[in-house]
GROMACS .gro file of C-alpha atoms in nm:
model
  149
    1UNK     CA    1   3.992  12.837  -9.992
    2UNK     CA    2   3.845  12.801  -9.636
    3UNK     CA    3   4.094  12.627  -9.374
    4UNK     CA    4   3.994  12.329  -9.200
    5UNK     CA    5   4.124  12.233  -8.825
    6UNK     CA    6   4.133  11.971  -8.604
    7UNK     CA    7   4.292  12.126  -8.312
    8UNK     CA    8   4.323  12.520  -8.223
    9UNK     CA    9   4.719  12.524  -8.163
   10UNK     CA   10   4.717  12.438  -8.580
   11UNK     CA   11   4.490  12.714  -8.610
   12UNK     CA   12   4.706  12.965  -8.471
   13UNK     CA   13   5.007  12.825  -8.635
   14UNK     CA   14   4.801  12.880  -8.975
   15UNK     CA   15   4.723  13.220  -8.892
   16UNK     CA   16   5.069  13.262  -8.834
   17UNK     CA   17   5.167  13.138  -9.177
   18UNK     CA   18   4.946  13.435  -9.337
   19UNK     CA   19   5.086  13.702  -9.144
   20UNK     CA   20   5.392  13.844  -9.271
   21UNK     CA   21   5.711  13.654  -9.317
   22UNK     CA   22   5.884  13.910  -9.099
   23UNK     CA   23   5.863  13.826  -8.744
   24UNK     CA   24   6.111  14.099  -8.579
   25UNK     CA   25   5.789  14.228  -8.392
   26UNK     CA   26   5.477  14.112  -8.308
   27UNK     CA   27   5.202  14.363  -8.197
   28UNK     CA   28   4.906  14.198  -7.955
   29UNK     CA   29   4.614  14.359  -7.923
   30UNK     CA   30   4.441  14.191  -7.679
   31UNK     CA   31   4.409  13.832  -7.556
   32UNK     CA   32   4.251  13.548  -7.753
   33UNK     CA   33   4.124  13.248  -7.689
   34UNK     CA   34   4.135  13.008  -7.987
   35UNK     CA   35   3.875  12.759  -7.798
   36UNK     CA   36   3.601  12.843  -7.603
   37UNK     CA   37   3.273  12.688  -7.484
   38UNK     CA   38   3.021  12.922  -7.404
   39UNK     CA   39   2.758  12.644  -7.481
   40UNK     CA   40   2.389  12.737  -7.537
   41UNK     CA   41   2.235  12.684  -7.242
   42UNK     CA   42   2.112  12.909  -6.931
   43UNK     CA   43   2.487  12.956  -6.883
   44UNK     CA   44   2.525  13.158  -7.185
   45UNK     CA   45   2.482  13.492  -7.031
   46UNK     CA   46   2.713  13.444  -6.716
   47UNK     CA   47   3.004  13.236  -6.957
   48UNK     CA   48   2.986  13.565  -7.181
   49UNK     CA   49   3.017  13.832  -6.918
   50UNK     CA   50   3.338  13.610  -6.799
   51UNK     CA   51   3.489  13.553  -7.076
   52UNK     CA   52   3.435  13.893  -7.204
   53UNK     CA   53   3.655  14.043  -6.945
   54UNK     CA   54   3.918  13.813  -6.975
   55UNK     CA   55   3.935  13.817  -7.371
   56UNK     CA   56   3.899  14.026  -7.645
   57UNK     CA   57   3.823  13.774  -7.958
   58UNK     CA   58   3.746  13.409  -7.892
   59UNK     CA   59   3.663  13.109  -8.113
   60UNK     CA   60   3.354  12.995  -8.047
   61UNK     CA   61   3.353  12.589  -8.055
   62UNK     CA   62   3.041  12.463  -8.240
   63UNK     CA   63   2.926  12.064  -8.041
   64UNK     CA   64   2.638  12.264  -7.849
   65UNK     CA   65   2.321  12.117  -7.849
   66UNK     CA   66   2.182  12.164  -8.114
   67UNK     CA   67   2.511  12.202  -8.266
   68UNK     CA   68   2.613  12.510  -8.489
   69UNK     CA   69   2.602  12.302  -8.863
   70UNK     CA   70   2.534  12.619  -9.054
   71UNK     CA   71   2.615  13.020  -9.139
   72UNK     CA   72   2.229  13.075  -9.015
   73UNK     CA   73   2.292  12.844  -8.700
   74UNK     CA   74   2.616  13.055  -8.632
   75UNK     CA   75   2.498  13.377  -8.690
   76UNK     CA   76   2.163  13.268  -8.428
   77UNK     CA   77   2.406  13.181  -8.184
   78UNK     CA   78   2.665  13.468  -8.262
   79UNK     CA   79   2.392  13.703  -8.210
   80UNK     CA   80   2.262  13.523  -7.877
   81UNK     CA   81   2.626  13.564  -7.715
   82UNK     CA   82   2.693  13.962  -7.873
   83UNK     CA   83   2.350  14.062  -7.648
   84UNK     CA   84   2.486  13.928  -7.362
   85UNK     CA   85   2.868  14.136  -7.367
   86UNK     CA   86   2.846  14.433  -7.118
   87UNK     CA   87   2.844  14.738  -7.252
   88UNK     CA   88   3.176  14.829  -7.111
   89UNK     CA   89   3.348  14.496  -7.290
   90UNK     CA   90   3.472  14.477  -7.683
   91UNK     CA   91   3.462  14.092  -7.692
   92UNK     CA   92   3.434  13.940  -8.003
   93UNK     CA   93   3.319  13.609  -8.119
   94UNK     CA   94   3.487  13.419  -8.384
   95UNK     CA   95   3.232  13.126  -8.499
   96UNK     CA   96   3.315  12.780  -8.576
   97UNK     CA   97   3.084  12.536  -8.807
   98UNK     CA   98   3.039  12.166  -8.732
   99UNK     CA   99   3.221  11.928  -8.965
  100UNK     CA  100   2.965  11.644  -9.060
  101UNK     CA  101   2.908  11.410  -9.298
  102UNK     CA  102   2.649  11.570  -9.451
  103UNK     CA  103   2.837  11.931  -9.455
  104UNK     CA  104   2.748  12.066  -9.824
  105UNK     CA  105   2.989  12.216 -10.033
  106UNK     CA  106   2.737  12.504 -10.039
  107UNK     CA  107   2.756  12.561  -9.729
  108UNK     CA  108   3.159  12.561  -9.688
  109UNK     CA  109   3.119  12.825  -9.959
  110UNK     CA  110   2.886  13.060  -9.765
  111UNK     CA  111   3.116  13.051  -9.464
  112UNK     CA  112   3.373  13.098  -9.637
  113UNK     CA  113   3.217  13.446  -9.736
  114UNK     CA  114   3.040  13.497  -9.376
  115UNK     CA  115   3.178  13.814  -9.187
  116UNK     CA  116   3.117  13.599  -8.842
  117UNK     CA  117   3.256  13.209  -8.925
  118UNK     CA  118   3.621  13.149  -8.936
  119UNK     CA  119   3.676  12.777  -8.929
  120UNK     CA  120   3.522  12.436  -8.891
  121UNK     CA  121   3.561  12.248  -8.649
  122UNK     CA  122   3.644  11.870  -8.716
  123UNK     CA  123   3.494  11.623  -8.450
  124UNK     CA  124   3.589  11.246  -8.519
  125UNK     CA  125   3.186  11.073  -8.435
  126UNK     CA  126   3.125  10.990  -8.076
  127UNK     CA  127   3.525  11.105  -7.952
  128UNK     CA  128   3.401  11.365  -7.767
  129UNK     CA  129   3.150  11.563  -7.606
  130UNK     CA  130   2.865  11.673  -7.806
  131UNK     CA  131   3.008  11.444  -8.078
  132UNK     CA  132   2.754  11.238  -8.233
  133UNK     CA  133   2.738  11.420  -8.584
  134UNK     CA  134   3.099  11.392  -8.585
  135UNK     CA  135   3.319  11.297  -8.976
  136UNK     CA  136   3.318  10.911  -8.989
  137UNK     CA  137   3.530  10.891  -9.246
  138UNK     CA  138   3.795  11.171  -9.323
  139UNK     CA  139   3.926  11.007  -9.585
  140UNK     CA  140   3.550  10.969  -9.771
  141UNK     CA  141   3.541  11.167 -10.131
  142UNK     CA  142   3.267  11.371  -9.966
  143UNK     CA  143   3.482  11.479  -9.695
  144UNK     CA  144   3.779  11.547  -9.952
  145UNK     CA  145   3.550  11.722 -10.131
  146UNK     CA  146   3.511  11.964  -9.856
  147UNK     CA  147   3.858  11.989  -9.791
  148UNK     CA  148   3.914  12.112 -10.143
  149UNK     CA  149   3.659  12.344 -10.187
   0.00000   0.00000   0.00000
């Protein structure tokens, strides 16, 4: 099963829940940030470098434009933002996929088995920036279809 959410606090609460049950100490290695823009622009290179130094793994939000709608489009961009780490940095990207509509159940299945994507990222249509593909329906059998798969 491949875990859908909406916002990144239930994202870390769900990693939580995998962990182990005992919580009598927790060991961080490093900072992350569980929502990050480092959009796909002429930016790219000077967003990486910053965030780079400031975190260690980083989920990677998807409404760029284009937006990331697929394992290929992810591991494009995931390979666009890796060239632009310094060499003295061990940042690593976390990818999101775009929830739409139109998301196959194909698709959900080859991120689920990607080594880069490790969640989707639901955008209600038009709520938000870079939003226009967003689910119109989350209660559609398509989209519960997805949720199930």
């Amino acid at each position: 099963k491949f875990n859908f959410f909406h916002t990144s606090l239930t994202f870390v609460m769900a990693l939580c829940e995998t962990k182990s049950q005992d919580l009598s100490e927790i060991e961080l290695n490093g900072c992350d940030d569980f929502h990050i823009h480092l959009r796909n622009e002429e930016s790219l290179a000077l967003l990486v470098e910053h965030c780079s130094v400031q975190v260690e793994r980083a989920l990677v939000m998807p409404n760029t434009q284009p937006p990331i709608l697929t394992v290929s489009d992810a591991q494009k961009y995931y390979d666009a933002i890796v060239k632009h780490v310094p060499s003295d940095q061990s940042f690593e990207p976390l990818m999101s996929l775009y929830l739409t509509d139109s998301t196959t159940l194909a698709e959900v299945e080859k991120a689920a088995q990607s080594k880069i994507v490790y969640a989707f990222k639901l955008y209600p249509k038009n709520a938000t920036t870079n939003s226009t593909f967003g689910v119109t329906n989350i209660k559609s059998p398509h989209m519960k279809a997805v949720f199930e798969c």
